[in-house]
mmCIF file of C-alpha atoms in Angstrom:
data_model
loop_
_atom_site.group_PDB
_atom_site.id
_atom_site.type_symbol
_atom_site.label_atom_id
_atom_site.label_comp_id
_atom_site.label_asym_id
_atom_site.label_seq_id
_atom_site.Cartn_x
_atom_site.Cartn_y
_atom_site.Cartn_z
ATOM 1 C CA MET A 1 -27.532 -17.839 12.678
ATOM 2 C CA ASN A 2 -27.241 -16.459 16.049
ATOM 3 C CA TYR A 3 -25.342 -13.656 16.611
ATOM 4 C CA ASP A 4 -22.385 -16.423 18.551
ATOM 5 C CA ALA A 5 -21.873 -18.195 15.407
ATOM 6 C CA TRP A 6 -21.422 -15.818 12.831
ATOM 7 C CA ARG A 7 -19.067 -14.335 15.699
ATOM 8 C CA LEU A 8 -16.799 -17.284 15.426
ATOM 9 C CA LEU A 9 -17.230 -17.197 11.229
ATOM 10 C CA PHE A 10 -16.172 -13.922 11.522
ATOM 11 C CA LEU A 11 -13.016 -14.310 13.721
ATOM 12 C CA GLY A 12 -12.151 -17.367 11.650
ATOM 13 C CA THR A 13 -12.447 -15.440 8.083
ATOM 14 C CA VAL A 14 -10.203 -12.751 9.942
ATOM 15 C CA GLY A 15 -7.541 -14.337 11.112
ATOM 16 C CA ALA A 16 -7.336 -16.655 8.104
ATOM 17 C CA MET A 17 -6.979 -13.753 5.730
ATOM 18 C CA LEU A 18 -4.356 -12.171 9.041
ATOM 19 C CA LEU A 19 -2.407 -15.213 8.379
ATOM 20 C CA LEU A 20 -2.082 -14.976 4.235
ATOM 21 C CA ASN A 21 -1.365 -11.465 4.747
ATOM 22 C CA VAL A 22 1.378 -12.765 7.149
ATOM 23 C CA VAL A 23 3.296 -14.841 4.891
ATOM 24 C CA GLN A 24 3.454 -12.234 2.419
ATOM 25 C CA TRP A 25 4.949 -10.003 4.800
ATOM 26 C CA VAL A 26 7.786 -12.299 5.094
ATOM 27 C CA LEU A 27 7.951 -12.727 1.482
ATOM 28 C CA TYR A 28 7.974 -9.440 0.539
ATOM 29 C CA ARG A 29 8.874 -7.231 3.597
ATOM 30 C CA GLU A 30 7.331 -4.161 2.756
ATOM 31 C CA ARG A 31 5.928 -2.218 5.656
ATOM 32 C CA ILE A 32 2.682 -1.606 4.136
ATOM 33 C CA TYR A 33 2.188 -5.483 5.044
ATOM 34 C CA GLY A 34 2.951 -4.736 8.712
ATOM 35 C CA LEU A 35 0.521 -2.154 8.963
ATOM 36 C CA TYR A 36 -2.545 -4.209 7.676
ATOM 37 C CA THR A 37 -1.302 -7.186 9.893
ATOM 38 C CA GLY A 38 -1.444 -4.206 13.394
ATOM 39 C CA TYR A 39 -5.401 -3.516 11.749
ATOM 40 C CA MET A 40 -6.643 -6.755 11.360
ATOM 41 C CA LEU A 41 -4.920 -7.283 14.621
ATOM 42 C CA VAL A 42 -6.349 -4.495 16.505
ATOM 43 C CA TRP A 43 -9.648 -5.983 14.650
ATOM 44 C CA ILE A 44 -9.551 -8.858 16.247
ATOM 45 C CA GLY A 45 -8.673 -8.149 19.423
ATOM 46 C CA TYR A 46 -11.132 -5.820 19.946
ATOM 47 C CA PHE A 47 -14.165 -8.120 19.229
ATOM 48 C CA VAL A 48 -12.239 -11.004 21.234
ATOM 49 C CA LEU A 49 -12.502 -8.983 23.984
ATOM 50 C CA ARG A 50 -16.118 -7.680 23.665
ATOM 51 C CA ALA A 51 -17.221 -11.493 23.731
ATOM 52 C CA VAL A 52 -15.225 -12.380 27.100
ATOM 53 C CA ASP A 53 -16.172 -10.792 30.516
ATOM 54 C CA ILE A 54 -13.510 -7.900 31.748
ATOM 55 C CA PRO A 55 -14.029 -5.213 34.345
ATOM 56 C CA ASP A 56 -16.306 -2.852 33.276
ATOM 57 C CA SER A 57 -13.919 0.415 33.224
ATOM 58 C CA TYR A 58 -11.813 -1.976 30.562
ATOM 59 C CA ASP A 59 -15.007 -2.820 28.604
ATOM 60 C CA ALA A 60 -15.460 0.922 28.516
ATOM 61 C CA PHE A 61 -12.203 1.642 27.158
ATOM 62 C CA VAL A 62 -12.299 -1.344 24.834
ATOM 63 C CA ARG A 63 -15.834 -0.458 23.203
ATOM 64 C CA THR A 64 -15.226 3.146 23.072
ATOM 65 C CA ALA A 65 -11.348 3.211 21.980
ATOM 66 C CA GLY A 66 -11.175 -0.304 20.162
ATOM 67 C CA PRO A 67 -11.988 1.182 16.745
ATOM 68 C CA MET A 68 -10.447 4.751 17.161
ATOM 69 C CA ALA A 69 -7.151 2.520 17.095
ATOM 70 C CA ALA A 70 -8.032 0.565 14.444
ATOM 71 C CA TYR A 71 -8.765 3.894 12.546
ATOM 72 C CA VAL A 72 -5.501 5.097 13.669
ATOM 73 C CA LEU A 73 -3.513 2.491 12.069
ATOM 74 C CA TYR A 74 -6.537 2.830 9.179
ATOM 75 C CA PHE A 75 -4.885 6.437 8.262
ATOM 76 C CA ASP A 76 -1.626 4.805 7.707
ATOM 77 C CA LEU A 77 -2.873 2.511 6.332
ATOM 78 C CA ALA A 78 -4.558 4.585 3.685
ATOM 79 C CA ILE A 79 -1.050 6.668 2.851
ATOM 80 C CA VAL A 80 1.110 3.308 2.513
ATOM 81 C CA PHE A 81 -1.279 1.684 0.255
ATOM 82 C CA MET A 82 -2.448 4.481 -2.228
ATOM 83 C CA GLY A 83 0.886 6.031 -2.075
ATOM 84 C CA LEU A 84 0.702 9.834 -2.050
ATOM 85 C CA ARG A 85 3.457 12.612 -2.178
ATOM 86 C CA PRO A 86 4.223 15.197 -0.064
ATOM 87 C CA GLN A 87 3.071 16.973 -2.976
ATOM 88 C CA GLN A 88 -0.380 15.717 -2.336
ATOM 89 C CA THR A 89 -0.092 17.704 1.208
ATOM 90 C CA ARG A 90 -3.966 18.463 1.242
ATOM 91 C CA LEU A 91 -5.099 14.849 1.734
ATOM 92 C CA LEU A 92 -1.943 13.936 3.892
ATOM 93 C CA ARG A 93 -2.410 16.654 6.467
ATOM 94 C CA ALA A 94 -6.283 15.726 6.282
ATOM 95 C CA PHE A 95 -5.410 12.349 6.897
ATOM 96 C CA ARG A 96 -2.609 13.165 9.636
ATOM 97 C CA PHE A 97 -5.477 15.760 11.285
ATOM 98 C CA MET A 98 -7.904 12.867 11.827
ATOM 99 C CA GLN A 99 -5.174 10.631 13.203
ATOM 100 C CA ALA A 100 -4.528 13.252 15.407
ATOM 101 C CA GLY A 101 -7.671 14.036 16.499
ATOM 102 C CA LEU A 102 -8.127 10.108 17.363
ATOM 103 C CA SER A 103 -5.466 9.594 19.151
ATOM 104 C CA PHE A 104 -6.244 12.941 21.273
ATOM 105 C CA TYR A 105 -9.735 10.547 21.654
ATOM 106 C CA ILE A 106 -8.641 8.010 23.172
ATOM 107 C CA LEU A 107 -6.562 9.725 25.712
ATOM 108 C CA PHE A 108 -9.851 11.277 26.754
ATOM 109 C CA GLU A 109 -11.001 7.245 26.730
ATOM 110 C CA VAL A 110 -7.782 6.649 28.713
ATOM 111 C CA VAL A 111 -8.723 9.303 31.457
ATOM 112 C CA ALA A 112 -12.732 8.924 31.209
ATOM 113 C CA CYS A 113 -12.429 5.300 32.199
ATOM 114 C CA PHE A 114 -9.183 4.803 34.064
ATOM 115 C CA LEU A 115 -8.564 7.424 36.096
ATOM 116 C CA THR A 116 -12.120 9.096 36.561
ATOM 117 C CA ASP A 117 -15.761 8.100 37.042
ATOM 118 C CA TRP A 118 -16.651 10.293 33.183
ATOM 119 C CA ARG A 119 -17.611 6.890 31.072
ATOM 120 C CA THR A 120 -20.333 6.136 34.031
ATOM 121 C CA LEU A 121 -21.868 9.701 33.357
ATOM 122 C CA PRO A 122 -24.949 9.982 30.570
ATOM 123 C CA ILE A 123 -22.888 12.960 28.681
ATOM 124 C CA HIS A 124 -20.298 10.310 27.989
ATOM 125 C CA GLY A 125 -22.401 8.580 25.631
ATOM 126 C CA VAL A 126 -22.963 11.311 24.304
ATOM 127 C CA LEU A 127 -19.678 12.322 23.550
ATOM 128 C CA HIS A 128 -19.079 8.741 21.764
ATOM 129 C CA THR A 129 -21.737 8.970 19.586
ATOM 130 C CA ALA A 130 -21.022 11.864 18.180
ATOM 131 C CA ALA A 131 -17.308 11.204 17.917
ATOM 132 C CA ARG A 132 -18.443 8.360 15.780
ATOM 133 C CA PHE A 133 -21.067 10.469 13.716
ATOM 134 C CA LEU A 134 -18.286 13.196 13.276
ATOM 135 C CA LEU A 135 -15.957 10.086 12.052
ATOM 136 C CA ILE A 136 -17.916 9.174 9.528
ATOM 137 C CA GLY A 137 -18.902 12.340 8.155
ATOM 138 C CA LEU A 138 -15.925 13.226 7.716
ATOM 139 C CA ALA A 139 -14.608 9.894 6.438
ATOM 140 C CA ILE A 140 -17.239 9.989 3.234
ATOM 141 C CA TYR A 141 -15.933 13.838 2.469
ATOM 142 C CA LEU A 142 -12.323 12.183 2.294
ATOM 143 C CA VAL A 143 -13.782 9.323 -0.032
ATOM 144 C CA ILE A 144 -15.291 11.792 -1.711
ATOM 145 C CA ILE A 145 -12.261 13.655 -2.390
ATOM 146 C CA VAL A 146 -9.844 10.109 -3.138
ATOM 147 C CA PHE A 147 -12.163 9.556 -5.524
ATOM 148 C CA ARG A 148 -11.151 11.736 -7.711
ATOM 149 C CA LEU A 149 -7.929 10.164 -8.051
ATOM 150 C CA ARG A 150 -7.732 7.882 -10.985
ATOM 151 C CA SER A 151 -5.739 4.615 -9.888
ATOM 152 C CA THR A 152 -7.255 1.157 -9.599
ATOM 153 C CA VAL A 153 -5.767 0.662 -6.712
ATOM 154 C CA VAL A 154 -6.977 3.362 -4.711
ATOM 155 C CA ARG A 155 -10.226 2.404 -5.931
ATOM 156 C CA PHE A 156 -10.139 -0.884 -4.649
ATOM 157 C CA PHE A 157 -9.513 1.284 -1.400
ATOM 158 C CA ILE A 158 -11.980 3.549 -1.552
ATOM 159 C CA ILE A 159 -14.579 0.486 -2.302
ATOM 160 C CA GLY A 160 -13.242 -1.380 0.845
ATOM 161 C CA SER A 161 -13.562 1.920 3.076
ATOM 162 C CA SER A 162 -17.430 2.429 1.541
ATOM 163 C CA PHE A 163 -17.980 -0.604 2.821
ATOM 164 C CA LEU A 164 -16.693 -0.459 5.927
ATOM 165 C CA ILE A 165 -18.541 3.052 6.617
ATOM 166 C CA ILE A 166 -21.668 1.808 5.594
ATOM 167 C CA GLY A 167 -21.286 -0.998 7.910
ATOM 168 C CA GLY A 168 -20.154 1.475 10.931
ATOM 169 C CA LEU A 169 -23.188 3.779 10.132
ATOM 170 C CA THR A 170 -25.941 0.789 10.506
ATOM 171 C CA SER A 171 -24.108 -1.016 13.328
ATOM 172 C CA MET A 172 -24.437 2.634 15.394
ATOM 173 C CA LEU A 173 -27.916 3.593 14.066
ATOM 174 C CA LEU A 174 -29.232 -0.188 15.225
ATOM 175 C CA THR A 175 -27.488 0.263 18.352
ATOM 176 C CA ILE A 176 -29.411 3.915 18.809
ATOM 177 C CA TRP A 177 -32.340 1.943 17.901
ATOM 178 C CA HIS A 178 -31.558 -1.634 19.505
ATOM 179 C CA PRO A 179 -34.756 -1.631 22.295
ATOM 180 C CA ALA A 180 -36.648 -1.886 19.670
ATOM 181 C CA PHE A 181 -35.132 -5.508 18.056
ATOM 182 C CA SER A 182 -34.483 -6.281 21.973
ATOM 183 C CA GLY A 183 -37.328 -9.621 21.184
ATOM 184 C CA PHE A 184 -35.345 -10.662 17.946
ATOM 185 C CA GLN A 185 -33.037 -13.202 17.785
ATOM 186 C CA GLY A 186 -30.506 -14.157 15.536
ATOM 187 C CA ALA A 187 -27.598 -12.055 13.961
ATOM 188 C CA TRP A 188 -28.752 -10.273 12.001
ATOM 189 C CA PHE A 189 -30.662 -8.010 14.884
ATOM 190 C CA THR A 190 -27.130 -7.660 16.471
ATOM 191 C CA PRO A 191 -25.898 -4.025 16.050
ATOM 192 C CA LEU A 192 -22.325 -5.658 15.917
ATOM 193 C CA PHE A 193 -23.173 -7.872 12.782
ATOM 194 C CA TYR A 194 -23.444 -5.168 10.226
ATOM 195 C CA MET A 195 -19.757 -3.468 11.402
ATOM 196 C CA GLN A 196 -18.635 -6.855 11.053
ATOM 197 C CA VAL A 197 -20.228 -7.367 7.901
ATOM 198 C CA GLY A 198 -18.430 -4.049 6.657
ATOM 199 C CA ILE A 199 -15.187 -4.993 7.559
ATOM 200 C CA ILE A 200 -14.707 -8.786 5.921
ATOM 201 C CA LEU A 201 -16.047 -6.378 2.994
ATOM 202 C CA GLU A 202 -13.625 -4.137 3.597
ATOM 203 C CA LEU A 203 -10.475 -6.441 4.156
ATOM 204 C CA ILE A 204 -10.930 -8.147 0.797
ATOM 205 C CA CYS A 205 -11.214 -5.006 -1.065
ATOM 206 C CA PHE A 206 -7.985 -4.273 0.576
ATOM 207 C CA SER A 207 -6.710 -7.554 -0.167
ATOM 208 C CA LEU A 208 -7.550 -7.504 -3.687
ATOM 209 C CA GLY A 209 -5.707 -4.149 -3.640
ATOM 210 C CA LEU A 210 -3.292 -5.000 -2.624
ATOM 211 C CA THR A 211 -2.727 -8.393 -4.972
ATOM 212 C CA TYR A 212 -3.330 -6.201 -7.324
ATOM 213 C CA ARG A 213 -0.293 -3.488 -6.194
ATOM 214 C CA HIS A 214 2.207 -6.049 -6.071
ATOM 215 C CA ARG A 215 0.980 -7.475 -9.507
ATOM 216 C CA GLN A 216 1.668 -3.967 -10.653
ATOM 217 C CA GLN A 217 5.101 -3.005 -9.302
ATOM 218 C CA GLU A 218 6.146 -6.711 -10.843
ATOM 219 C CA ILE A 219 4.225 -5.873 -14.460
ATOM 220 C CA GLU A 220 6.693 -2.208 -13.902
ATOM 221 C CA GLN A 221 9.836 -3.433 -12.754
ATOM 222 C CA ALA A 222 9.923 -6.300 -15.767
ATOM 223 C CA VAL A 223 9.168 -3.492 -17.793
ATOM 224 C CA LYS A 224 12.404 -1.636 -16.364
ATOM 225 C CA LYS A 225 13.760 -4.651 -16.470
ATOM 226 C CA ALA A 226 13.428 -4.784 -20.219
ATOM 227 C CA ILE A 227 13.933 -1.392 -20.760
ATOM 228 C CA VAL A 228 17.527 -1.531 -19.149
ATOM 229 C CA GLU A 229 18.535 -5.249 -20.732
ATOM 230 C CA LYS A 230 17.220 -3.333 -24.237
ATOM 231 C CA GLU A 231 19.804 -0.007 -23.785
ATOM 232 C CA LEU A 232 22.550 -2.657 -22.576
ATOM 233 C CA ALA A 233 22.141 -4.855 -25.749
ATOM 234 C CA ARG A 234 22.126 -1.369 -27.766
ATOM 235 C CA GLU A 235 25.712 -0.109 -25.729
ATOM 236 C CA ARG A 236 27.229 -3.418 -26.500
ATOM 237 C CA GLU A 237 25.874 -3.104 -30.032
ATOM 238 C CA GLN A 238 27.693 0.031 -30.264
ATOM 239 C CA ARG A 239 30.665 -0.740 -28.231
ATOM 240 C CA GLN A 240 31.068 -3.621 -31.413
ATOM 241 C CA ARG A 241 30.175 -1.116 -34.009
ATOM 242 C CA GLU A 242 33.103 1.063 -32.547
ATOM 243 C CA GLN A 243 35.565 -1.846 -32.220
ATOM 244 C CA ALA A 244 35.159 -3.018 -35.861
ATOM 245 C CA GLU A 245 35.531 0.087 -37.003
ATOM 246 C CA ALA A 246 38.585 0.628 -34.460
ATOM 247 C CA GLU A 247 39.915 -2.713 -36.403
ATOM 248 C CA LEU A 248 38.955 -1.624 -39.979
ATOM 249 C CA THR A 249 40.862 1.777 -39.496
ATOM 250 C CA LEU A 250 43.872 -0.005 -37.676
ATOM 251 C CA ARG A 251 43.926 -2.198 -40.877
ATOM 252 C CA GLN A 252 43.911 0.241 -43.218
ATOM 253 C CA LEU A 253 46.625 1.809 -41.140
ATOM 254 C CA LYS A 254 49.234 -1.514 -41.537
ATOM 255 C CA HIS A 255 48.258 -1.087 -44.979
ATOM 256 C CA GLU A 256 49.009 2.626 -45.482
ATOM 257 C CA LYS A 257 52.339 1.321 -43.431
ATOM 258 C CA THR A 258 53.071 -1.529 -45.696
ATOM 259 C CA GLU A 259 52.349 0.684 -49.120
ATOM 260 C CA MET A 260 54.842 3.561 -46.799
ATOM 261 C CA GLN A 261 57.632 0.824 -46.440
ATOM 262 C CA MET A 262 57.615 -0.431 -50.130
ATOM 263 C CA ARG A 263 57.212 3.111 -51.940
ATOM 264 C CA ALA A 264 60.050 3.797 -49.379
ATOM 265 C CA LEU A 265 62.800 0.336 -50.437
ATOM 266 C CA GLN A 266 61.668 1.556 -54.266
ATOM 267 C CA THR A 267 62.907 4.776 -53.648
ATOM 268 C CA GLN A 268 66.145 3.061 -52.349
ATOM 269 C CA ILE A 269 66.349 0.558 -54.892
ATOM 270 C CA ASN A 270 65.723 2.656 -57.817
ATOM 271 C CA PRO A 271 69.287 5.156 -57.909
ATOM 272 C CA HIS A 272 70.837 1.881 -57.120
ATOM 273 C CA PHE A 273 69.540 0.393 -60.265
ATOM 274 C CA LEU A 274 70.221 3.066 -62.364
ATOM 275 C CA PHE A 275 73.732 3.447 -61.357
ATOM 276 C CA ASN A 276 74.450 -0.178 -62.441
ATOM 277 C CA SER A 277 72.556 0.226 -65.741
ATOM 278 C CA LEU A 278 75.335 3.355 -66.220
ATOM 279 C CA ASN A 279 78.363 1.521 -64.991
#
C-alpha cells in the first residue's frame, strides 16, 4: 500500500470516529465530547493541509504548529477525561504548564513563519526538533505519574497516550533518517505513517474509555436512583407506620372517651335509682 492510499484510509477512519463522537455530543451534551471533537478536527485539518499545496510560510506553520495545537486540546481533554480534581494540584499544574508552553511555542511559530524569515534558518528546524523531543520526554514523565491513578478510565487514556508517544517518536526518528529510506516505496517508509497509526490507536483507546466512562456513569446513576427509591420506600413505610399508630391512638382515645361518658351516665343514674327505691 502506498502512502496516498493509506492517508485516505486514515482520514476516513478518523472521520467515521468523529461522526460517532458528534452524535454522542448531541445526545449527551457533555463538554468532554466537544473537546474530543475539536481534538480530532485538528488532526484531520493538519493532515489534510499536509496533503495539499499551500504557500511555504503556511506549510511551515502547519508542519510545526499543527500538532502543538492538537496537544493543547489534548491536555484539556486529559483533565476532563480523567476527572482530575482541584486537590490533585500536581497534575493540574503540570498539564497547565504544558499548555502554556505549547501556546507560547505556537506564538513563536507565528512570528517565525509569517512575520520574519526565521523559518528559513537551520536553527529553526533544530529548535523544532528539540521542542518535539522535550514534549515527548515530558509526556512520558506525565504518563508514569498518571499511571499511579488506579482507574480503568485512566488506564484507557494512558494506553492511548502511549500509542501516540510511540507513533510520534517513531515518526521523528524516521524524519531524521529519512534520506536513508528515500529509495523505498510504500507507506511503511513514510514517517507520517507511524504517527497516523499511533493517532488511530490512541483514538480507539479514547473512544473505548469514553464508552466505559459513560457506562460507569449510567451504573452510578442507576445505583443512586435505587438508593433514593429505597430511601423513599423506607420513608413511605415509616409514614404509614406512624399513620397506623396515630389511628390506633385515636381509636384508644375514642374508646376511653366512650368509657368516660358511660361512667358519667352511670354516676347520674345511680342517685336517681337509689332515690326512687327509697321512695
